[in-house]
Amino acid sequence: MDSNLSTAEELMAALRAGDVTSVELTDEAIARIERDDKEINSVCVPDFDRAREAAHAADRARARGEDRPLLGLPMTVKESYDIAGLPTTWGMPQHRDHMPAEDAVQVSRVKAAGAVVLGKTNVPLGLQDIQSFNEIYGTTNNPWDHARTSGGSSGGSAAALAAGFGALSLGSDLAGSLRTPASFCGVYSHKPTLGLAAIRGMVPPATPTLPPEPDLAVVGPMARSARDLSLLLDVMAGPDPLTLGLSHSVALPPARHERLGDFRVLVLDDHPLLPSGSDVRAGVRRVADGLAEGGARVEWHSPLLPDLTEAATLYMHLLFSGSTARFPLDTYEQLRAYVSELSPDDRSLSAARLRGMVFSHRDWMEANTLREAHRHGWRRLFAEFDAVVCPITPTPAFPHDHDPDLLGRRIDIDGAEYPYFDQLAWAGLATMPGLPATAVPTGPSPAGLPVGVQLIGPMHEDRTPLRLAELLERQIGGFQAPPR
């Protein structure tokens, strides 16, 4: 057994059986990072000395008869999470020396569960890209093809998992930041229902570490197997102990079904505003075929599906209104003047992003009311279906593109160019209404690059897409290590 590519479940079983120690696993993981990460550059802030100390402490605890969900398991954490004693920069040069005084609530939870934190993984500048590079830590390469991106903003975590640097990782998702890197690197991730996992301590540097109530953003688990996602989510789930945690606890309902043949699944591969590339469509088809062969009821169309054009436009409005909320007043006024010149007939996603940048509070309230209507539409759909299978992004991992003009970048889909941020449309399908979505690999494309799809489930029923992911892993296969 290659411990560096084993699942967390396998490693926990070996630790409990006494077949291996945490010190051994930690030393093996550190040796692999020191050997292989020079070319990938995923673990940007190593914490090896403290990891070894934690591993020794875990072995002593186990010798005393203790057992915790992650006791002795090596893992990584996205750079954007606060860890006391390590810098949290979000890739922003002006914050390269920012050192938080306490751990993020999720870091505290995985440590309390016994995890050994190997270090932090790379992110894009301000977490605002579909790639992971910045002036402080450089570029993270895709383990499958170093000329291509690992994705963003949890790209360092996805690359680390694919390369065998720890069995689990903590990531976050606002615009597909858990799911896109998982798709690009061939691993698993889960975007929880909005609000399921506390997010305090995952905030920009120099921002007060207060309990936030994010509009779209979530934190979630990343792993090399579907079952490992549930293992880590069980540790992460629950409200902030400073707020709702004073009176609320989490009791997620069980998965709707245990057998693949009992699932009712709607499959989508076509978006009205953006084509899906041939490699991605083939991946969706592999999943649909696997579901059908396993006896699931598979449909490709439903009148209950909320309008995808309206959903993507609404998502861009909400996403970009939040991303520009702290712009200087003069910049905001310049944007308002630019938007005023847009044609009322321009209903492109590029126009939606620009309009969202200058949203008023009234605009946001109207958009939020429309979002509630979409949520109700999803409730009606999930009365007839248990999950929706669809792309995460329209392509496999694309070549590095460091053009500083993000709005001027283009994405190539089967030889045709589209605005760079249009590729967020599929990720926004689950993000805008706050639905849970599990990213699963479908196998390499003909070009040898990973392709993933997302399984979107009913709100607050995270165990349903997670269980479907487990069954799919058995049916069509799961993680494959990149060639070395």
mmCIF file of C-alpha atoms in Angstrom, residues 59-225:
data_model
loop_
_atom_site.group_PDB
_atom_site.id
_atom_site.type_symbol
_atom_site.label_atom_id
_atom_site.label_comp_id
_atom_site.label_asym_id
_atom_site.label_seq_id
_atom_site.Cartn_x
_atom_site.Cartn_y
_atom_site.Cartn_z
ATOM 1 C CA ASP A 59 0.742 8.239 18.640
ATOM 2 C CA ARG A 60 0.973 8.829 22.386
ATOM 3 C CA ALA A 61 -2.776 9.487 22.518
ATOM 4 C CA ARG A 62 -3.521 6.273 20.648
ATOM 5 C CA ALA A 63 -1.223 4.348 22.983
ATOM 6 C CA ARG A 64 -3.388 5.641 25.849
ATOM 7 C CA GLY A 65 -6.442 4.158 24.159
ATOM 8 C CA GLU A 66 -7.794 7.364 22.598
ATOM 9 C CA ASP A 67 -9.523 7.351 19.231
ATOM 10 C CA ARG A 68 -10.779 10.355 17.294
ATOM 11 C CA PRO A 69 -12.081 10.673 13.703
ATOM 12 C CA LEU A 70 -8.770 11.920 12.255
ATOM 13 C CA LEU A 71 -6.304 10.939 14.975
ATOM 14 C CA GLY A 72 -2.832 10.869 13.434
ATOM 15 C CA LEU A 73 -3.925 11.542 9.833
ATOM 16 C CA PRO A 74 -1.710 13.919 7.776
ATOM 17 C CA MET A 75 -3.601 16.569 5.764
ATOM 18 C CA THR A 76 -3.256 20.072 4.327
ATOM 19 C CA VAL A 77 -5.185 23.327 4.693
ATOM 20 C CA LYS A 78 -5.873 26.049 2.127
ATOM 21 C CA GLU A 79 -3.705 29.126 2.663
ATOM 22 C CA SER A 80 -6.737 31.343 3.230
ATOM 23 C CA TYR A 81 -7.539 29.673 6.576
ATOM 24 C CA ASP A 82 -5.979 31.234 9.656
ATOM 25 C CA ILE A 83 -3.493 29.000 11.450
ATOM 26 C CA ALA A 84 -1.791 30.517 14.461
ATOM 27 C CA GLY A 85 1.936 30.846 13.828
ATOM 28 C CA LEU A 86 1.669 30.727 10.031
ATOM 29 C CA PRO A 87 1.071 33.595 7.589
ATOM 30 C CA THR A 88 -2.348 34.111 6.040
ATOM 31 C CA THR A 89 -1.927 36.302 2.958
ATOM 32 C CA TRP A 90 -4.559 35.262 0.389
ATOM 33 C CA GLY A 91 -1.649 35.754 -2.032
ATOM 34 C CA MET A 92 -1.653 39.534 -1.476
ATOM 35 C CA PRO A 93 1.899 40.950 -1.293
ATOM 36 C CA GLN A 94 0.917 43.750 1.090
ATOM 37 C CA HIS A 95 -0.098 41.097 3.621
ATOM 38 C CA ARG A 96 2.901 38.784 3.305
ATOM 39 C CA ASP A 97 3.704 39.295 7.012
ATOM 40 C CA HIS A 98 0.165 38.929 8.353
ATOM 41 C CA MET A 99 0.275 36.366 11.168
ATOM 42 C CA PRO A 100 -3.068 35.522 12.798
ATOM 43 C CA ALA A 101 -3.168 34.912 16.515
ATOM 44 C CA GLU A 102 -5.626 32.021 16.496
ATOM 45 C CA ASP A 103 -6.790 29.143 14.324
ATOM 46 C CA ALA A 104 -9.832 29.333 12.077
ATOM 47 C CA VAL A 105 -12.765 27.449 13.527
ATOM 48 C CA GLN A 106 -12.346 24.647 10.945
ATOM 49 C CA VAL A 107 -8.632 24.329 11.672
ATOM 50 C CA SER A 108 -9.515 24.016 15.351
ATOM 51 C CA ARG A 109 -12.024 21.300 14.491
ATOM 52 C CA VAL A 110 -9.664 19.147 12.433
ATOM 53 C CA LYS A 111 -6.953 19.503 15.072
ATOM 54 C CA ALA A 112 -9.425 18.526 17.803
ATOM 55 C CA ALA A 113 -10.315 15.499 15.672
ATOM 56 C CA GLY A 114 -6.618 14.543 15.744
ATOM 57 C CA ALA A 115 -5.437 15.591 12.268
ATOM 58 C CA VAL A 116 -1.779 16.362 11.612
ATOM 59 C CA VAL A 117 -1.552 19.572 9.569
ATOM 60 C CA LEU A 118 1.377 19.381 7.139
ATOM 61 C CA GLY A 119 1.050 22.986 5.963
ATOM 62 C CA LYS A 120 -0.935 25.374 3.785
ATOM 63 C CA THR A 121 -1.712 25.146 0.081
ATOM 64 C CA ASN A 122 -1.463 27.802 -2.610
ATOM 65 C CA VAL A 123 -4.220 30.167 -3.791
ATOM 66 C CA PRO A 124 -4.723 32.937 -6.371
ATOM 67 C CA LEU A 125 -4.438 36.621 -5.540
ATOM 68 C CA GLY A 126 -7.328 37.441 -3.239
ATOM 69 C CA LEU A 127 -8.881 34.034 -4.084
ATOM 70 C CA GLN A 128 -10.265 35.706 -7.216
ATOM 71 C CA ASP A 129 -9.137 33.502 -10.083
ATOM 72 C CA ILE A 130 -9.758 30.084 -11.605
ATOM 73 C CA GLN A 131 -6.023 29.454 -11.297
ATOM 74 C CA SER A 132 -3.636 29.478 -8.310
ATOM 75 C CA PHE A 133 -0.718 31.869 -8.615
ATOM 76 C CA ASN A 134 0.464 34.989 -6.800
ATOM 77 C CA GLU A 135 3.604 37.081 -6.312
ATOM 78 C CA ILE A 136 4.370 35.634 -2.896
ATOM 79 C CA TYR A 137 4.265 31.903 -3.578
ATOM 80 C CA GLY A 138 4.369 31.605 -7.349
ATOM 81 C CA THR A 139 2.363 29.267 -9.580
ATOM 82 C CA THR A 140 0.841 25.902 -8.723
ATOM 83 C CA ASN A 141 1.061 23.482 -11.634
ATOM 84 C CA ASN A 142 -1.363 20.720 -12.473
ATOM 85 C CA PRO A 143 0.158 17.338 -11.506
ATOM 86 C CA TRP A 144 -1.182 15.866 -14.760
ATOM 87 C CA ASP A 145 0.411 18.534 -16.986
ATOM 88 C CA HIS A 146 2.660 21.181 -15.478
ATOM 89 C CA ALA A 147 1.896 23.593 -18.310
ATOM 90 C CA ARG A 148 -1.728 23.740 -17.152
ATOM 91 C CA THR A 149 -3.478 25.208 -14.147
ATOM 92 C CA SER A 150 -4.545 23.191 -11.125
ATOM 93 C CA GLY A 151 -7.592 25.445 -10.833
ATOM 94 C CA GLY A 152 -8.588 27.986 -8.252
ATOM 95 C CA SER A 153 -9.020 29.088 -5.724
ATOM 96 C CA SER A 154 -8.432 25.772 -3.904
ATOM 97 C CA GLY A 155 -5.947 24.763 -6.601
ATOM 98 C CA GLY A 156 -3.087 24.114 -4.213
ATOM 99 C CA SER A 157 -5.223 21.705 -2.207
ATOM 100 C CA ALA A 158 -6.411 19.783 -5.275
ATOM 101 C CA ALA A 159 -2.887 19.498 -6.647
ATOM 102 C CA ALA A 160 -1.570 18.357 -3.273
ATOM 103 C CA LEU A 161 -4.161 15.586 -3.062
ATOM 104 C CA ALA A 162 -3.518 14.394 -6.605
ATOM 105 C CA ALA A 163 0.223 14.330 -5.940
ATOM 106 C CA GLY A 164 -0.118 12.404 -2.676
ATOM 107 C CA PHE A 165 0.644 15.196 -0.213
ATOM 108 C CA GLY A 166 -1.745 14.283 2.604
ATOM 109 C CA ALA A 167 -5.037 12.405 2.476
ATOM 110 C CA LEU A 168 -7.439 15.317 3.008
ATOM 111 C CA SER A 169 -7.547 19.084 2.592
ATOM 112 C CA LEU A 170 -9.693 21.995 3.708
ATOM 113 C CA GLY A 171 -10.897 24.199 0.847
ATOM 114 C CA SER A 172 -13.543 26.834 0.186
ATOM 115 C CA ASP A 173 -15.976 27.679 -2.604
ATOM 116 C CA LEU A 174 -17.589 30.872 -3.864
ATOM 117 C CA ALA A 175 -17.281 30.444 -7.628
ATOM 118 C CA GLY A 176 -16.517 26.749 -7.962
ATOM 119 C CA SER A 177 -13.319 27.001 -5.914
ATOM 120 C CA LEU A 178 -13.723 23.503 -4.467
ATOM 121 C CA ARG A 179 -15.240 21.873 -7.515
ATOM 122 C CA THR A 180 -13.188 23.309 -10.403
ATOM 123 C CA PRO A 181 -9.770 22.342 -8.955
ATOM 124 C CA ALA A 182 -11.147 18.895 -8.130
ATOM 125 C CA SER A 183 -12.261 18.500 -11.747
ATOM 126 C CA PHE A 184 -8.941 19.761 -13.115
ATOM 127 C CA CYS A 185 -6.839 17.491 -10.868
ATOM 128 C CA GLY A 186 -9.018 14.375 -10.796
ATOM 129 C CA VAL A 187 -9.968 14.385 -7.099
ATOM 130 C CA TYR A 188 -13.154 14.751 -5.041
ATOM 131 C CA SER A 189 -14.652 17.731 -3.241
ATOM 132 C CA HIS A 190 -17.921 18.739 -1.657
ATOM 133 C CA LYS A 191 -19.516 22.182 -1.601
ATOM 134 C CA PRO A 192 -21.811 21.984 1.417
ATOM 135 C CA THR A 193 -25.216 23.557 1.749
ATOM 136 C CA LEU A 194 -24.756 27.262 2.449
ATOM 137 C CA GLY A 195 -24.218 27.773 6.175
ATOM 138 C CA LEU A 196 -23.672 24.116 7.081
ATOM 139 C CA ALA A 197 -20.018 24.564 8.077
ATOM 140 C CA ALA A 198 -18.810 27.558 10.098
ATOM 141 C CA ILE A 199 -16.495 29.863 8.157
ATOM 142 C CA ARG A 200 -14.974 32.123 10.856
ATOM 143 C CA GLY A 201 -11.226 32.543 10.423
ATOM 144 C CA MET A 202 -11.398 32.130 6.640
ATOM 145 C CA VAL A 203 -11.381 35.881 5.941
ATOM 146 C CA PRO A 204 -9.026 38.260 4.101
ATOM 147 C CA PRO A 205 -5.947 39.416 6.029
ATOM 148 C CA ALA A 206 -6.438 42.450 8.269
ATOM 149 C CA THR A 207 -10.188 41.778 8.323
ATOM 150 C CA PRO A 208 -11.703 41.310 11.788
ATOM 151 C CA THR A 209 -12.125 37.628 12.578
ATOM 152 C CA LEU A 210 -15.822 37.819 13.342
ATOM 153 C CA PRO A 211 -18.557 35.244 12.699
ATOM 154 C CA PRO A 212 -19.640 36.152 9.145
ATOM 155 C CA GLU A 213 -22.885 35.296 7.394
ATOM 156 C CA PRO A 214 -21.678 34.833 3.822
ATOM 157 C CA ASP A 215 -24.075 35.300 0.940
ATOM 158 C CA LEU A 216 -22.555 32.636 -1.332
ATOM 159 C CA ALA A 217 -19.267 31.373 0.127
ATOM 160 C CA VAL A 218 -18.805 28.043 1.915
ATOM 161 C CA VAL A 219 -15.943 25.968 3.291
ATOM 162 C CA GLY A 220 -15.728 22.278 2.526
ATOM 163 C CA PRO A 221 -13.717 19.049 2.277
ATOM 164 C CA MET A 222 -11.441 17.750 -0.479
ATOM 165 C CA ALA A 223 -10.197 14.167 -0.766
ATOM 166 C CA ARG A 224 -9.179 11.291 -3.030
ATOM 167 C CA SER A 225 -12.359 9.294 -2.411
#
